Amino acid sequence: MKQYTPGNIRNLSLLSHCGAGKTSLSEAVLFAIGITTRLGKVDDGTTTSDYDPDEAKRKISLNLTLLPCEWQGAKINLIDTPGYTDFVGEVKAAIRVSEGAVIVVCAASGVEVGTEQVWGYSEEAGLARLIFLNKMGRENADFYQAVEQIQAKFGAKCIPIRLPIGAQSDFQGTVDLLTMKAYLGSPAEEAEIPSSVEAQAISFREKLIEAVAEIDDKLIEKYLGGEEISLEELTDGLRKATRTGQIVPILVGSAVQNIGITPLLDAAYNYLPSPEEQDVAIVDEAGAEVEKIKPSQDAPLAALVFKTSADPYVGKLTYFRVYHGAIDSNSQVWNVTRGEIERIGQLFILRGKNQETVSQLGAGDIGGVAKLSITSTGDTLGSRDKPLRVAHVPFPEPIFSEAVHPKTKADVDKLGTALTRLAEEDPTLRVSRDNDTNETILSGLGETQLAVAADRMLRKFGVGVEMATPKVPYKETITVTAKAEHKHKKQSGGHGQYGHVLLELEPLPRGSGHEFVNKIVGGTIPKNYIPSVEKGVNEAMIEGGLARYPVVDIRTKLCDGSFHPVDSSDICFKIAGAQALKKGLAQGQPILLEPIMNVRVRVPEEFTGDIIGDLNGKRARVLGMNPEEGTNVIEAQAPLAEILRYAIDLKSITQGRGSYTVEFSHYEETPAQITQKIVAERQAEKS
Ligand SMILES: Nc1nc2c(ncn2[C@@H]2O[C@H](COP(=O)(O)OP(=O)(O)OP(=O)(O)O)[C@@H](O)[C@H]2O)c(=O)[nH]1
Ligand SMILES: [Mg+2]
C-alpha cells in the first residue's frame, strides 16, 4: 500500500451487539473491493477477520482485527471488534484509535443491550457515527420498525440516507435518498426507484433535507424559501453534521447478500472525519491532558501501542496507531512511557493475519511491528528530543476470578510463563497469587473470557489447566480472653528437654492482625528463649484449630513460665509456645471470619428490585442507592463467598444490562450455620 496523508485516512470501528454481523460485514467489504475473491462465512470459519482458531471454533469474534482497504483513493482502516461483552477490552482499544464508528444493528432484532452499550462507549469517546441496518434479507427484518426504535433510543438525529427495496426474502437493493437513484442486486445495478418505495423515498428524503438544513443557517434560508438544495450542498451539510455528531446517517443492506456495502464505504469516506480533523490530546504521566496539537506527519513522533499479541511461533506482535509524526522501519524510537530506547524492525500493516511490509507509517495510520523488547500495551512511542505522551486505552478493571489448577507436573512448570503472556495480550486479564489459599488466580471480565484463556494456554503454550471457583480465604480468631499453659518436658536418657510457658490470649478488633507481648519479669524465662516462644506462637497461628485457617486479631501475652539450666533449648521453648497457643485458641471460643466486599452495581432502574432481592439472598447489606441518568447505582457489602460468581448472576438477571465493581472491605464473623458447614467440609477434606 502507498503512503497516506492524515486527511486521506479513515479509522473506523465496527461496533454492535454480538452477532449483528460485523465480521460478515467486514468480509463483504473486502470482497466488494476485490481484496478477496470469495466471500468467507463466519459459520464456516472462513472469514479474514475471525482467523484465530478460537474464533473459528466458537463462531464469535474474540479480538479486534485490522482490515485496511483502499476506497476512493483513501485508506480505510476498518477495525472489526467482538460483540460479546467479556471482550469489551478489545472494543475499547478499537474505539481509542478510531475517529469514526459504524454501529451495526440487526434489522430483525433492532436495538439490543450491546447496541446501547457500544452507543454509549462511542459517544463517550466522541466518535462520529454511521448506523448500518444489516440482515435485511432475514426473516422478520423490518427497516421502518428498527428506525423508529433507533430514534426512540438514540434520538431523531439518527436519520436514514438509504432505504431498502423489499425486505426479508424479497430484499433486492437500496435507494439513495441523496441522488434518488435505486440500486438492485449484487453487484448493484442502477435502476429507477420502484413504485413500491417511491412515496417512502420522497418522504424520507424530505426529512433528511430538513434535518441537514436545520443545522446550516444558509441552507435553512434556502429551504424555507422553497429553493432547491443541490446534491453538493446536501452532501457538504451532511458531512459537517455527521462529523459533529448532529446527525447519525442510517444505511441499510445485507452483509451475506453483499448488498449496500459500497454505499457504506462511500458514506465512511464522505461523512466520517479523518485523523487530520481530530486534534491530538497530549497527556502528562498521570494521564491528564496538557495540550492539544494539530496532527502533522512532519513532526516529532507520538504513537500509541493499543494491542500486543503473543504467539509462541511468530513471537510478540505490537499494534500501534500513529497520532503525530511518522515511524520508520529499522529505526530507533524513544519509549516515552518507560524512558528507554526501543529498536524498531520491519513495519507492516496487518489485514487479518496477513502482513504487508511498509517502510514508513505516518500520522493517522495504524500498523504493526514484531519483537519489540521493552514496549507493552499502553506505551507511547515517541522521540527523545521532544517526548510527547498520548492517553492510554481506558480498559475496564477485572471483576470475575477463577483459580487456575495445572493438570500435570509439566503444566505447573510452564504455567507462570503462559499466564504472563496471556495477561500481556489481554490487559483486562490479571494474574495473582492468593497466599492465604495458595491458589493462582486469573481475573477478567467474565466466564467466557477465562474459558478462552484456558483454551489459549493449551493451544499456544501447551499448558493444560482446569479452572475452578477460587477458595475463600477464611480466617479464625477468638472471642474471649483465654489463658493457656504448656510444659514441654522429656527425659530420654542423657540430655533432657524442657520448656514451659504461660500465655494469655486476648481478642483484638478486626484488622488488627497479631501482637506478641512479652510480660516476663525477673528472668523466669531467660531473654534468649523469648524469640523462640514467639516463633512457636507465630507458626501455630498459621493453622487455627477450628478449620485450619490462619488466626488473626489476637494479642498473645507471654506471662510466665520456667526453664531448666541444662535441658532447656530454643526448640523446647518453640514447641511450648506453639502448644500453649493451640490450647489457648481452643479455649477462646473461636470463630470463623470471612472477607466482606464492597460491591457497586449499576443497572437500569427497572432492575433495582430484582437486584436488591438477589443481593439480600446473598447475605448482602444494601448501603445506598443513587439514581444516575436512568440507571441506579446500588452500593452494598456482601460476603465474598456469595459473590464469587456474581458476574454470571448479574448477566442473567439484567440480560447483560448491568455492570459492577467489587473490592475487598474487611473481615467479619461468619454466621454459625455456615461455619458449621465449612468446618465439616474441612474435616472431610483432611480425612
Ligand atoms: N441473514 C443474514 N445473516 C447474516 C447477515 N450478516 C451476518 N449474518 C449471520 O449472523 C451471524 C453472526 O454474524 P457475524 O458476522 O459473526 O456477527 P458479529 O457481529 O461479527 O458477531 P460477534 O463478533 O460475535 O459480535 C452469522 O451466522 C452470519 O452468517 C446478513 O446480512 N443476513
Ligand atoms: Mg464478529
XYZ file of C-alpha atoms and ligand atoms in Angstrom:
720
model
C 0.000 0.000 0.000
C 1.134 3.532 -0.659
C 1.659 6.309 1.876
C -1.399 8.219 3.015
C -1.699 11.703 4.422
C -3.725 12.138 7.623
C -6.527 13.705 5.584
C -6.743 10.610 3.439
C -7.278 8.045 6.156
C -10.424 6.906 7.951
C -10.035 4.888 11.139
C -13.273 3.126 11.654
C -14.524 0.654 14.284
C -17.360 -1.747 13.584
C -19.401 -1.944 16.792
C -22.538 -3.861 17.743
C -24.380 -6.261 19.966
C -22.913 -9.740 19.452
C -23.904 -11.390 16.224
C -25.347 -8.346 14.416
C -22.969 -9.106 11.567
C -19.790 -7.004 11.973
C -17.447 -9.757 10.867
C -19.684 -10.702 7.933
C -19.861 -7.033 7.005
C -16.087 -6.645 7.069
C -15.807 -9.767 4.920
C -18.313 -8.280 2.467
C -16.246 -5.081 2.317
C -13.056 -6.954 1.413
C -14.968 -8.917 -1.219
C -16.770 -5.887 -2.666
C -13.479 -4.033 -3.044
C -11.807 -7.032 -4.627
C -9.247 -7.705 -1.897
C -10.639 -11.218 -1.577
C -12.101 -13.295 -4.357
C -14.571 -15.270 -2.351
C -16.959 -14.241 0.389
C -15.934 -16.065 3.569
C -18.515 -17.159 6.126
C -18.418 -16.847 9.913
C -20.217 -20.160 10.277
C -17.551 -21.972 8.217
C -14.692 -20.194 9.980
C -13.508 -18.805 6.651
C -13.581 -15.030 7.216
C -10.462 -12.883 7.040
C -11.337 -11.277 10.372
C -12.084 -14.287 12.591
C -8.818 -16.079 11.714
C -7.966 -17.069 15.286
C -8.682 -20.811 15.794
C -10.632 -19.966 18.958
C -12.853 -17.605 16.958
C -13.452 -20.210 14.272
C -14.277 -22.773 16.956
C -16.734 -20.564 18.848
C -18.046 -18.714 15.783
C -17.781 -15.368 17.525
C -15.109 -12.680 17.349
C -12.754 -12.562 20.325
C -10.189 -9.999 19.161
C -10.165 -6.723 17.349
C -8.948 -7.232 13.779
C -7.445 -4.658 11.446
C -8.792 -4.815 7.892
C -7.349 -1.888 5.943
C -8.655 -1.284 2.462
C -8.444 1.423 -0.148
C -11.561 3.257 -1.228
C -11.755 6.344 -3.427
C -8.012 6.742 -3.054
C -8.259 6.894 0.736
C -7.171 4.283 3.226
C -9.953 2.960 5.371
C -8.604 1.209 8.443
C -11.602 -0.931 9.199
C -11.483 -2.489 12.678
C -13.742 -5.438 13.401
C -14.479 -5.862 17.111
C -16.065 -8.572 19.263
C -19.665 -8.041 20.375
C -19.596 -10.419 23.322
C -19.299 -8.287 26.477
C -16.446 -10.269 28.037
C -14.213 -8.876 25.293
C -15.073 -5.213 25.740
C -11.366 -4.509 26.309
C -10.813 -5.050 22.570
C -13.750 -2.747 21.788
C -12.275 -0.004 23.970
C -8.900 -0.353 22.260
C -10.502 -0.139 18.792
C -12.517 2.932 19.781
C -9.409 4.597 21.220
C -7.657 4.516 17.834
C -10.702 5.433 15.692
C -12.299 8.724 14.691
C -15.475 7.093 13.490
C -17.677 4.056 14.044
C -20.270 2.052 12.216
C -22.891 0.815 14.652
C -24.231 -2.385 13.114
C -27.826 -3.199 14.029
C -29.697 -6.348 13.033
C -32.817 -5.287 11.112
C -34.779 -8.127 12.689
C -33.650 -7.778 16.323
C -33.375 -3.991 16.387
C -31.611 -2.207 19.232
C -30.218 -4.735 21.707
C -28.367 -4.443 25.016
C -24.987 -4.466 23.307
C -26.141 -1.811 20.826
C -26.882 0.550 23.700
C -23.556 -0.272 25.308
C -21.424 0.433 22.232
C -23.514 3.510 21.503
C -22.579 4.751 24.976
C -18.860 3.935 24.565
C -18.622 5.614 21.169
C -20.473 8.671 22.444
C -18.155 8.891 25.457
C -15.160 8.769 23.114
C -16.695 11.407 20.839
C -16.726 9.252 17.692
C -18.689 10.315 14.625
C -21.063 7.515 13.696
C -22.977 5.763 10.963
C -25.611 3.132 11.595
C -25.844 0.112 9.310
C -29.096 -1.857 9.458
C -27.875 -5.298 8.494
C -29.583 -8.609 7.706
C -32.366 -7.022 5.638
C -32.816 -10.369 3.901
C -33.525 -12.167 7.152
C -36.889 -13.358 8.378
C -38.649 -10.632 10.397
C -36.339 -7.891 9.112
C -38.244 -4.609 9.355
C -36.376 -1.461 8.404
C -39.022 1.070 9.433
C -39.649 -0.514 12.803
C -35.926 -0.653 13.512
C -35.504 3.016 12.538
C -38.348 4.003 14.848
C -36.734 2.096 17.679
C -33.307 3.607 16.997
C -34.803 7.100 17.029
C -36.664 6.392 20.256
C -33.451 5.216 21.951
C -30.799 7.449 20.411
C -32.719 10.447 19.131
C -34.135 11.890 15.934
C -30.602 12.775 14.824
C -30.394 9.175 13.566
C -31.785 9.539 10.098
C -31.924 7.243 7.038
C -29.927 8.215 3.961
C -30.808 4.952 2.220
C -33.993 2.915 2.117
C -34.364 -0.798 1.424
C -36.165 -2.111 -1.633
C -38.201 -5.044 -0.406
C -37.498 -6.915 2.797
C -36.799 -10.427 4.057
C -36.809 -12.993 1.222
C -37.792 -10.190 -1.151
C -34.941 -7.840 -0.224
C -33.493 -6.615 -3.531
C -31.488 -3.444 -3.095
C -31.442 0.108 -1.778
C -32.479 3.638 -2.685
C -30.005 6.506 -2.323
C -32.011 9.380 -0.807
C -29.431 11.982 -1.845
C -29.388 11.129 -5.538
C -32.818 9.464 -5.603
C -31.390 6.507 -7.514
C -32.127 2.874 -6.897
C -29.607 0.027 -6.895
C -30.699 -3.547 -7.390
C -28.963 -6.880 -6.919
C -25.348 -7.777 -6.243
C -23.193 -6.440 -7.802
C -25.576 -3.487 -7.777
C -27.093 -2.116 -10.945
C -28.566 1.349 -11.133
C -32.314 1.464 -11.734
C -35.389 3.638 -11.475
C -36.932 3.777 -7.981
C -39.621 1.043 -7.919
C -43.113 2.410 -7.377
C -43.424 0.331 -4.193
C -40.925 2.558 -2.359
C -41.390 5.821 -4.230
C -43.673 7.520 -1.724
C -41.438 6.465 1.184
C -38.349 7.686 -0.644
C -39.862 11.127 -1.246
C -40.981 11.442 2.340
C -37.682 10.279 3.869
C -35.659 12.471 1.512
C -37.700 15.429 2.715
C -36.940 14.538 6.339
C -33.256 14.232 5.512
C -33.114 17.612 3.760
C -34.936 19.247 6.633
C -32.549 17.767 9.192
C -29.484 18.876 7.231
C -30.917 22.344 6.550
C -31.688 22.894 10.213
C -28.012 22.689 11.071
C -26.822 25.202 8.478
C -28.059 28.825 8.505
C -27.637 29.309 4.768
C -29.414 26.086 3.925
C -32.353 26.742 6.232
C -32.990 30.057 4.491
C -32.987 28.346 1.130
C -35.127 25.541 2.413
C -37.737 27.808 3.984
C -37.723 29.959 0.853
C -38.721 26.892 -1.119
C -35.466 26.823 -3.110
C -33.923 23.567 -4.315
C -30.918 22.373 -2.271
C -28.264 20.922 -4.542
C -26.680 17.494 -4.145
C -23.385 19.160 -3.297
C -24.922 21.324 -0.600
C -26.689 18.325 0.836
C -23.524 16.224 0.873
C -21.488 19.009 2.436
C -24.135 19.679 5.054
C -24.407 16.007 5.892
C -20.635 15.746 6.189
C -20.472 18.623 8.675
C -23.411 17.357 10.690
C -22.072 13.796 10.856
C -18.612 14.913 11.924
C -20.029 16.940 14.776
C -22.456 14.197 15.764
C -25.517 16.314 14.995
C -26.670 13.708 12.505
C -26.084 9.967 12.508
C -26.855 8.660 8.998
C -28.598 5.289 8.789
C -27.712 2.946 5.924
C -29.133 -0.435 5.097
C -28.138 -3.700 3.493
C -27.132 -7.291 3.935
C -23.600 -8.477 4.591
C -24.176 -12.042 3.432
C -26.009 -10.929 0.277
C -23.367 -8.277 -0.396
C -25.978 -5.535 -0.749
C -25.449 -1.963 0.455
C -21.747 -2.487 1.137
C -20.046 0.045 -1.149
C -22.553 2.762 -0.199
C -21.395 2.230 3.380
C -17.778 2.766 2.282
C -18.845 5.885 0.383
C -20.545 7.199 3.491
C -17.486 6.411 5.623
C -15.267 8.221 3.137
C -17.615 11.181 2.633
C -19.040 11.798 6.063
C -16.727 10.425 8.746
C -13.775 12.550 9.918
C -10.148 11.859 9.048
C -7.318 11.958 11.614
C -6.433 15.389 10.260
C -9.635 16.797 11.694
C -9.003 15.481 15.190
C -6.535 17.330 17.392
C -4.233 15.069 19.353
C -4.517 15.248 23.125
C -1.108 15.169 24.793
C -1.164 13.973 28.386
C 1.190 14.005 31.349
C 2.457 10.988 33.270
C -0.769 10.765 35.255
C -2.851 10.807 32.069
C -4.167 14.372 32.476
C -4.426 16.402 29.286
C -1.781 19.126 28.986
C -2.276 20.346 25.418
C -3.972 19.677 22.114
C -1.905 19.670 18.944
C -2.729 19.548 15.250
C -1.664 16.209 13.835
C 1.168 16.506 11.365
C 3.351 13.995 9.580
C 6.427 16.185 9.602
C 6.751 16.404 13.374
C 8.060 14.507 16.412
C 6.552 11.041 16.743
C 3.704 10.127 19.078
C 2.303 6.624 18.560
C 0.140 4.624 20.965
C 0.565 0.882 21.445
C -3.030 -0.304 21.758
C -2.616 -4.048 21.485
C 0.004 -6.733 21.893
C -0.387 -10.307 20.779
C 1.902 -13.091 21.849
C 2.375 -16.098 19.667
C 4.926 -18.741 20.570
C 5.863 -19.198 16.889
C 5.558 -15.708 15.435
C 6.662 -14.012 18.646
C 5.393 -10.795 20.071
C 3.374 -8.522 17.787
C 2.811 -4.879 18.677
C -0.085 -2.884 17.198
C 0.224 0.881 17.231
C -1.558 3.962 15.962
C 0.483 6.986 14.926
C -1.069 10.256 16.119
C 1.736 12.651 15.286
C 4.894 12.446 13.187
C 5.899 9.231 11.449
C 7.634 5.981 12.287
C 10.173 4.208 10.052
C 11.131 0.588 9.581
C 14.504 -0.351 11.047
C 14.804 2.695 13.247
C 15.091 3.638 16.888
C 12.345 5.332 18.835
C 12.021 6.595 22.380
C 9.547 4.731 24.553
C 8.207 7.804 26.358
C 6.316 5.791 28.962
C 9.381 3.827 30.047
C 12.069 6.388 29.283
C 14.086 3.926 27.211
C 15.181 3.394 23.631
C 13.244 0.801 21.615
C 14.532 -0.716 18.384
C 12.003 -0.938 15.581
C 12.410 -3.666 12.956
C 10.325 -4.136 9.826
C 6.986 -2.294 9.979
C 3.909 -3.762 8.388
C 0.222 -3.279 8.037
C -1.996 -6.140 9.074
C -5.078 -7.420 7.326
C -6.441 -10.197 9.479
C -3.407 -12.391 9.994
C -1.679 -11.268 6.797
C 1.178 -8.839 7.000
C 2.265 -6.458 4.272
C 5.598 -4.735 4.795
C 5.860 -0.948 4.654
C 8.805 1.362 5.112
C 7.002 4.105 6.988
C 3.685 4.825 8.699
C 2.622 8.421 9.190
C 0.254 10.390 11.412
C -3.232 8.910 11.483
C -2.230 5.448 10.308
C -2.241 2.105 12.073
C 0.305 -0.694 11.778
C 2.316 -3.377 13.500
C 5.850 -4.395 14.336
C 7.263 -7.648 15.689
C 9.575 -8.498 18.577
C 9.795 -5.222 20.489
C 11.736 -5.776 23.672
C 10.587 -3.272 26.277
C 7.279 -1.979 24.933
C 3.854 -3.097 26.084
C 0.221 -2.098 25.584
C -0.495 1.477 26.623
C 3.020 2.801 25.985
C 3.663 5.832 23.804
C 6.460 5.591 21.260
C 7.979 8.985 20.567
C 11.134 10.944 20.049
C 13.749 11.538 22.703
C 14.179 15.191 21.776
C 10.536 16.048 22.124
C 8.799 13.321 24.111
C 5.008 13.524 23.700
C 2.681 11.183 25.518
C -0.826 10.198 24.428
C -3.580 8.740 26.601
C -3.826 5.008 27.280
C -6.841 2.884 26.349
C -9.399 3.075 29.204
C -9.531 -0.679 29.853
C -12.096 -1.925 32.376
C -10.946 -3.488 35.651
C -11.291 -7.271 36.092
C -14.283 -8.358 38.183
C -14.502 -12.128 37.780
C -11.912 -14.562 39.116
C -11.147 -18.225 38.829
C -8.441 -20.394 40.337
C -6.119 -21.973 37.770
C -5.068 -25.536 38.541
C -2.384 -27.038 36.279
C -3.227 -30.595 35.225
C 0.213 -32.201 35.415
C 3.646 -31.541 36.888
C 4.894 -30.353 33.484
C 1.977 -27.916 33.320
C 2.941 -26.474 36.721
C 6.369 -25.510 35.411
C 5.044 -23.765 32.296
C 2.043 -22.107 33.934
C 3.743 -18.919 35.083
C 5.123 -18.001 31.648
C 1.860 -18.816 29.883
C -0.178 -16.669 32.271
C 2.229 -13.749 31.991
C 1.997 -13.868 28.200
C -1.800 -14.059 28.277
C -2.051 -11.046 30.567
C 0.348 -9.208 28.263
C -2.005 -9.898 25.337
C -5.173 -9.021 27.171
C -4.952 -6.060 29.565
C -8.333 -6.970 31.059
C -6.814 -10.198 32.429
C -4.860 -10.189 35.664
C -2.845 -12.905 37.325
C -2.353 -13.008 41.073
C -1.390 -15.380 43.802
C -3.558 -15.777 46.893
C -1.069 -16.522 49.642
C -3.841 -17.416 52.068
C -5.354 -20.113 49.883
C -2.185 -20.912 47.890
C -4.055 -20.588 44.623
C -3.092 -18.937 41.351
C -5.951 -16.642 40.427
C -6.844 -15.448 36.942
C -9.215 -12.470 36.890
C -11.061 -10.968 33.954
C -14.474 -9.769 32.878
C -16.434 -12.995 32.618
C -16.565 -16.764 32.423
C -16.237 -16.986 28.630
C -13.142 -14.809 28.579
C -11.468 -17.077 31.159
C -12.557 -20.206 29.280
C -10.984 -18.782 26.120
C -7.839 -18.020 28.138
C -7.682 -21.682 29.217
C -8.080 -22.815 25.584
C -5.316 -20.447 24.523
C -2.990 -21.684 27.236
C -3.290 -25.187 25.856
C -3.124 -24.284 22.176
C -0.415 -21.647 22.323
C 1.715 -22.730 25.250
C 0.861 -26.405 25.685
C -0.293 -25.885 29.267
C -3.286 -27.895 30.445
C -5.311 -26.271 33.210
C -8.577 -26.642 34.995
C -10.480 -23.604 36.193
C -12.367 -23.614 39.475
C -14.137 -21.140 41.680
C -11.450 -19.688 43.959
C -11.336 -20.731 47.593
C -12.456 -18.172 50.113
C -9.583 -17.036 52.363
C -11.357 -17.518 55.693
C -9.562 -16.658 58.929
C -10.004 -17.637 62.556
C -9.966 -15.691 65.779
C -11.104 -15.924 69.400
C -13.937 -14.078 71.113
C -12.965 -14.259 74.806
C -9.735 -13.935 76.724
C -8.090 -17.275 77.453
C -5.138 -18.482 79.473
C -3.106 -21.486 78.438
C -0.090 -23.260 79.775
C 2.179 -25.829 78.257
C 5.145 -27.579 79.697
C 7.303 -29.426 77.205
C 9.345 -31.896 79.210
C 11.117 -35.055 78.108
C 13.664 -37.224 79.798
C 15.118 -39.813 77.436
C 18.484 -40.652 78.871
C 21.368 -38.173 78.654
C 20.287 -34.662 77.752
C 16.604 -33.840 78.561
C 14.144 -31.343 77.022
C 12.447 -28.596 78.971
C 10.380 -25.532 78.054
C 7.450 -24.104 79.967
C 5.251 -21.141 79.082
C 2.062 -19.499 80.234
C 0.180 -17.449 77.674
C -2.773 -15.135 77.850
C -4.735 -14.616 74.619
C -6.902 -11.567 74.106
C -9.243 -10.822 71.195
C -8.451 -7.644 69.237
C -10.630 -5.541 66.899
C -10.974 -6.648 63.221
C -7.989 -5.846 61.088
C -5.508 -5.718 63.982
C -3.536 -8.782 62.927
C -1.401 -10.334 65.647
C 0.512 -8.798 68.505
C 3.025 -10.638 70.655
C 3.807 -9.071 74.022
C 6.494 -10.230 76.383
C 5.491 -9.747 80.047
C 8.234 -11.863 81.598
C 9.923 -10.208 84.534
C 12.715 -11.441 86.729
C 14.056 -13.935 84.209
C 11.525 -16.753 84.780
C 12.284 -17.439 81.115
C 15.744 -16.231 80.062
C 15.684 -13.466 77.422
C 17.367 -15.548 74.742
C 14.443 -18.025 74.683
C 11.723 -15.381 74.191
C 12.154 -15.171 70.380
C 11.758 -18.954 70.229
C 8.456 -18.756 72.071
C 7.299 -16.069 69.646
C 8.388 -18.179 66.691
C 6.418 -21.162 68.006
C 3.356 -18.982 68.527
C 3.609 -17.492 65.035
C 3.942 -20.878 63.402
C 0.950 -22.225 65.263
C -1.118 -19.213 64.155
C -0.864 -20.324 60.506
C -3.464 -23.019 61.116
C -6.181 -22.454 63.671
C -7.883 -25.307 65.481
C -11.360 -24.705 64.090
C -10.921 -25.274 60.361
C -7.162 -24.875 59.760
C -7.410 -21.251 58.615
C -4.884 -18.609 59.715
C -5.516 -16.953 63.068
C -5.753 -13.174 63.232
C -6.791 -10.332 65.505
C -5.392 -11.570 68.791
C -2.822 -10.377 71.297
C -0.625 -13.095 72.764
C 0.922 -12.208 76.093
C 3.739 -14.332 77.364
C 3.068 -14.045 81.106
C 5.095 -16.677 82.878
C 6.983 -19.917 82.565
C 10.055 -21.702 83.777
C 13.284 -23.174 82.451
C 15.898 -25.783 83.187
C 19.568 -24.738 83.221
C 20.701 -27.818 81.271
C 17.655 -29.271 79.437
C 16.112 -26.042 78.052
C 16.779 -25.066 74.434
C 15.339 -22.888 71.651
C 13.411 -25.747 70.162
C 11.868 -26.691 73.522
C 10.520 -23.177 74.024
C 9.274 -23.052 70.469
C 7.297 -26.241 70.996
C 5.973 -24.970 74.329
C 4.847 -21.680 72.715
C 3.074 -23.433 69.856
C 1.316 -25.949 72.063
C 0.203 -23.317 74.568
C -1.236 -21.201 71.769
C -3.235 -24.127 70.405
C -4.724 -24.768 73.828
C -5.485 -21.094 74.296
C -7.248 -20.827 70.924
C -9.443 -23.786 71.752
C -10.482 -22.129 75.000
C -11.084 -18.717 73.458
C -14.422 -19.665 71.855
C -13.004 -19.483 68.343
C -14.984 -18.228 65.374
C -14.526 -18.121 61.612
C -14.056 -14.782 59.840
C -14.997 -14.223 56.196
C -13.993 -11.470 53.754
C -16.677 -8.869 53.090
C -16.559 -6.999 49.796
C -17.764 -3.568 48.734
C -19.982 -4.062 45.709
C -21.215 -1.295 43.403
C -23.843 -2.457 40.951
C -25.073 -0.251 38.124
C -28.339 -1.327 36.487
C -31.223 0.255 34.589
C -33.831 1.406 37.118
C -36.345 -1.303 36.293
C -33.977 -3.992 37.609
C -33.428 -2.345 41.007
C -35.964 -4.545 42.823
C -34.597 -7.796 41.379
C -31.016 -6.805 42.129
C -31.773 -5.957 45.741
C -33.775 -9.149 46.177
C -30.872 -11.165 44.816
C -28.350 -9.325 46.990
C -30.456 -9.974 50.081
C -30.408 -13.663 49.239
C -26.627 -13.397 49.146
C -26.408 -12.136 52.762
C -25.556 -8.657 51.491
C -26.259 -5.358 53.243
C -27.543 -2.693 50.899
C -25.953 0.592 51.959
C -27.431 3.001 49.484
C -28.845 3.764 46.077
C -28.075 6.619 43.746
C -30.037 7.239 40.569
C -27.750 8.300 37.710
C -29.193 9.071 34.259
C -31.791 6.340 34.044
C -29.618 3.853 35.884
C -29.414 3.083 39.533
C -26.151 2.582 41.384
C -26.614 0.215 44.301
C -23.921 0.127 46.963
C -23.754 -2.937 49.131
C -21.464 -5.077 51.227
C -21.553 -8.781 50.622
C -19.541 -11.811 51.751
C -17.015 -12.853 49.117
C -18.254 -16.452 49.355
C -21.643 -15.373 47.993
C -20.482 -13.213 45.101
C -17.646 -15.214 43.583
C -19.798 -15.804 40.505
C -21.781 -12.579 40.616
C -20.766 -11.660 37.046
C -22.852 -14.602 35.827
C -25.842 -13.885 38.083
C -25.928 -10.206 37.195
C -25.817 -11.004 33.493
C -28.783 -13.340 33.790
C -30.874 -11.016 35.983
C -30.367 -7.998 33.720
C -29.805 -9.717 30.345
C -26.395 -8.118 30.340
C -27.550 -4.593 31.125
C -25.827 -4.408 34.486
C -22.232 -3.822 35.456
C -20.461 -3.859 38.778
C -17.199 -3.396 40.586
C -16.010 -5.205 43.645
C -13.215 -4.626 46.147
C -12.172 -6.010 49.497
C -13.547 -4.197 52.527
C -12.952 -6.107 55.765
C -13.370 -9.397 57.647
C -16.479 -10.263 59.636
C -17.713 -13.165 61.704
C -19.193 -15.953 59.589
C -22.728 -16.940 60.691
C -22.765 -20.065 62.899
C -24.648 -22.255 60.442
C -22.225 -21.533 57.662
C -19.278 -22.003 59.999
C -20.560 -25.471 60.873
C -20.798 -26.372 57.225
C -17.290 -25.152 56.460
C -15.833 -26.928 59.493
C -17.462 -30.167 58.354
C -16.140 -29.700 54.813
C -12.624 -29.032 56.043
C -12.727 -32.136 58.208
C -13.895 -34.231 55.278
C -11.107 -32.736 53.128
C -8.491 -33.735 55.702
C -9.647 -37.298 56.036
N -29.399 -13.460 7.031
C -28.296 -12.792 7.307
N -27.444 -13.289 8.206
C -26.351 -12.580 8.475
C -26.046 -11.347 7.858
N -24.887 -10.873 8.349
C -24.463 -11.777 9.245
N -25.332 -12.816 9.323
C -25.213 -14.015 10.157
O -25.247 -13.644 11.517
C -24.367 -14.460 12.281
C -23.395 -13.577 13.046
O -22.610 -12.864 12.112
P -21.196 -12.266 12.482
O -20.695 -11.591 11.258
O -20.341 -13.275 13.117
O -21.629 -11.199 13.567
P -20.651 -10.372 14.504
O -21.327 -9.093 14.766
O -19.295 -10.325 13.928
O -20.653 -11.276 15.792
P -19.644 -11.161 17.065
O -18.291 -10.989 16.542
O -19.826 -12.412 17.817
O -20.133 -9.988 17.838
C -23.691 -15.386 11.296
O -24.354 -16.609 11.322
C -23.860 -14.691 9.974
O -23.909 -15.584 8.895
C -26.974 -10.867 6.895
O -26.808 -9.815 6.287
N -28.081 -11.621 6.667
Mg -17.543 -10.845 14.726
